[in-house]
PDB file of C-alpha atoms in Angstrom:
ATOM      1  CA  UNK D 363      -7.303 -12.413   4.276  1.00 95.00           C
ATOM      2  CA  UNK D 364     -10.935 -12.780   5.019  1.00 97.00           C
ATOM      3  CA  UNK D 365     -11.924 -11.056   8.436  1.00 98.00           C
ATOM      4  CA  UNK D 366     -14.779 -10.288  10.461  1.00 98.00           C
ATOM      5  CA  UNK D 367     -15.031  -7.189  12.698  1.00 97.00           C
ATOM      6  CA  UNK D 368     -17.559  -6.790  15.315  1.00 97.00           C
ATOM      7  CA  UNK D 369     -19.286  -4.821  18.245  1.00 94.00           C
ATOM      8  CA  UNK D 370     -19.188  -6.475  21.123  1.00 86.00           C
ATOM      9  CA  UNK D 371     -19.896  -5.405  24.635  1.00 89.00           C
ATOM     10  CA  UNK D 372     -16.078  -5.258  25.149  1.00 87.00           C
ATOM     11  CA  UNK D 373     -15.613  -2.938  22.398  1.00 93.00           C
ATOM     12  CA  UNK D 374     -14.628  -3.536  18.769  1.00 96.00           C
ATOM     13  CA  UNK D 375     -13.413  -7.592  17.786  1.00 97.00           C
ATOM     14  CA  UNK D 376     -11.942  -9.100  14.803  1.00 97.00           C
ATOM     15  CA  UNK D 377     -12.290 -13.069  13.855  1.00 97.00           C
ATOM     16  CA  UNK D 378     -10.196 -14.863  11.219  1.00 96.00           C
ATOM     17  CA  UNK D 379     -11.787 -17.868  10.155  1.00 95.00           C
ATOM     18  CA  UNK D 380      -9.194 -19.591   8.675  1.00 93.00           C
ATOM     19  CA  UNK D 381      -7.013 -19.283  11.941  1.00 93.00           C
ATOM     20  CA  UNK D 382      -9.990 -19.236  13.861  1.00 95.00           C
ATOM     21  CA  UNK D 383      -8.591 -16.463  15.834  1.00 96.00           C
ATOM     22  CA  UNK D 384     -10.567 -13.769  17.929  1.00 95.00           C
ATOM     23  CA  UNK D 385      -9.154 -10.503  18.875  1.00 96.00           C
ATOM     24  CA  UNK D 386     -10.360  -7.288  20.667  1.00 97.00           C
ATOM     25  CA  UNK D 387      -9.051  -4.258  18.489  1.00 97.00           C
ATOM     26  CA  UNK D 388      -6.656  -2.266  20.670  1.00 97.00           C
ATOM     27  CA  UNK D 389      -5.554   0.611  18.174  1.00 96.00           C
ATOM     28  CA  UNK D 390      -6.361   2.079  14.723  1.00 96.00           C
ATOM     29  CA  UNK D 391      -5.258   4.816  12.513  1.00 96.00           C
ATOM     30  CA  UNK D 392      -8.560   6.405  12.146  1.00 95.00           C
ATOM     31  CA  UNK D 393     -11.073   6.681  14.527  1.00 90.00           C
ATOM     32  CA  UNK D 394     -13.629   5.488  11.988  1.00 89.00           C
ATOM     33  CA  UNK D 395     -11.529   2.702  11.513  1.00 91.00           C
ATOM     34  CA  UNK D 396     -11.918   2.299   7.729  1.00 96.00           C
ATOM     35  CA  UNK D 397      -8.846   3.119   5.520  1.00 96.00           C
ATOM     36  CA  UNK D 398      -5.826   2.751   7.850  1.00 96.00           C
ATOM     37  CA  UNK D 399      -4.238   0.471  10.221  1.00 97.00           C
ATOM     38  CA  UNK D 400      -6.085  -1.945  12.921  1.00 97.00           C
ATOM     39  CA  UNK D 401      -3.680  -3.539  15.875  1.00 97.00           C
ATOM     40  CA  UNK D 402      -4.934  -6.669  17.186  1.00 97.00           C
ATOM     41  CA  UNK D 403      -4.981  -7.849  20.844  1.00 97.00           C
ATOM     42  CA  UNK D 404      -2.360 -10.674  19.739  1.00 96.00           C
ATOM     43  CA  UNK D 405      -0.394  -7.424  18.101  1.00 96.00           C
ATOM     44  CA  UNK D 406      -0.774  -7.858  13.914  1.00 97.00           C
ATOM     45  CA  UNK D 407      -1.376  -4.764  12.194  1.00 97.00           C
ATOM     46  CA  UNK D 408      -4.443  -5.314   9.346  1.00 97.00           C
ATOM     47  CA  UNK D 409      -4.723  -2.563   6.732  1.00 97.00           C
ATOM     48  CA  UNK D 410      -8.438  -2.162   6.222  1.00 97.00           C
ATOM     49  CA  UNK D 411     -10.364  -1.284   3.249  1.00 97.00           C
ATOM     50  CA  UNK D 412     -12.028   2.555   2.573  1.00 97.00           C
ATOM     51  CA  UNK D 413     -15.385   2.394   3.857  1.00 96.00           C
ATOM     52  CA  UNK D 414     -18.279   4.358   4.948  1.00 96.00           C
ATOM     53  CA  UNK D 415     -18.205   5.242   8.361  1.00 92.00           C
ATOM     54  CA  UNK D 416     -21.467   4.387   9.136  1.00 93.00           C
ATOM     55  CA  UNK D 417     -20.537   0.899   7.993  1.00 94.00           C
ATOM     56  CA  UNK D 418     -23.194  -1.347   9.921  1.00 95.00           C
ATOM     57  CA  UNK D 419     -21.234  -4.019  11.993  1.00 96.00           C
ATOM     58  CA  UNK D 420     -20.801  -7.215  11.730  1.00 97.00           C
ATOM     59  CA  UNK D 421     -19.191  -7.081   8.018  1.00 97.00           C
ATOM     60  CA  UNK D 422     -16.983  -9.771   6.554  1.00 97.00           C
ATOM     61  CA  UNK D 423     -14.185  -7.663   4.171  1.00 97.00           C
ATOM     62  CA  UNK D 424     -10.665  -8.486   3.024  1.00 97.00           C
ATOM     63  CA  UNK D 425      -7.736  -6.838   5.375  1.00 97.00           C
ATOM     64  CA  UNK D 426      -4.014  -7.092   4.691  1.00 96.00           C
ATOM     65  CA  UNK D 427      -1.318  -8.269   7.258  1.00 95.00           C
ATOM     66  CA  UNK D 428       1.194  -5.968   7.730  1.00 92.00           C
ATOM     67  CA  UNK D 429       4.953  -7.711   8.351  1.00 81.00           C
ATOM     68  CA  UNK D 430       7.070  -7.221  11.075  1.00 60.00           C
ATOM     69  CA  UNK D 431       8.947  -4.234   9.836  1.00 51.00           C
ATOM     70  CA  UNK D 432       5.417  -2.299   9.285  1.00 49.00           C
ATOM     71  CA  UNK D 433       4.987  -3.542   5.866  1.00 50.00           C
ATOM     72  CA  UNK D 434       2.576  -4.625   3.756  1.00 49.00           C
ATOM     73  CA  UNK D 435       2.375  -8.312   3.018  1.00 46.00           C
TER      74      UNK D 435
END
């Protein structure tokens, strides 16, 4: 699914358009975020894409739900 991920002064958001859903980023499996596992403030799990990590913010990429069980979908 399409997302965008942000800077805000909170910290780190994701929106999804099509659910028009935004989400302060509460955990990851890197700390430069690319690669691994996002968790959401609503509590999905997005598998992100390998990127630089000196990706400039805001970027629009494709990230994968995970299921309940850890998953990918």
């Amino acid at each position: 699914m399409k997302v965008m991920i942000r800077r805000s002064p909170e910290g780190l958001s994701i929106y999804v358009p099509k659910k028009d859903l935004e989400e302060p980023i509460v955990g990851s499996e890197r700390e430069t975020l690319w690669g691994g596992w996002i968790r959401i403030g609503n509590g999905w799990v997005l598998d992100l894409p390998e990127m630089a990590s000196d990706t400039p913010l805001p970027i629009t990429i494709n990230a994968r739900k995970r299921g309940e069980d850890g998953e990918g979908q």
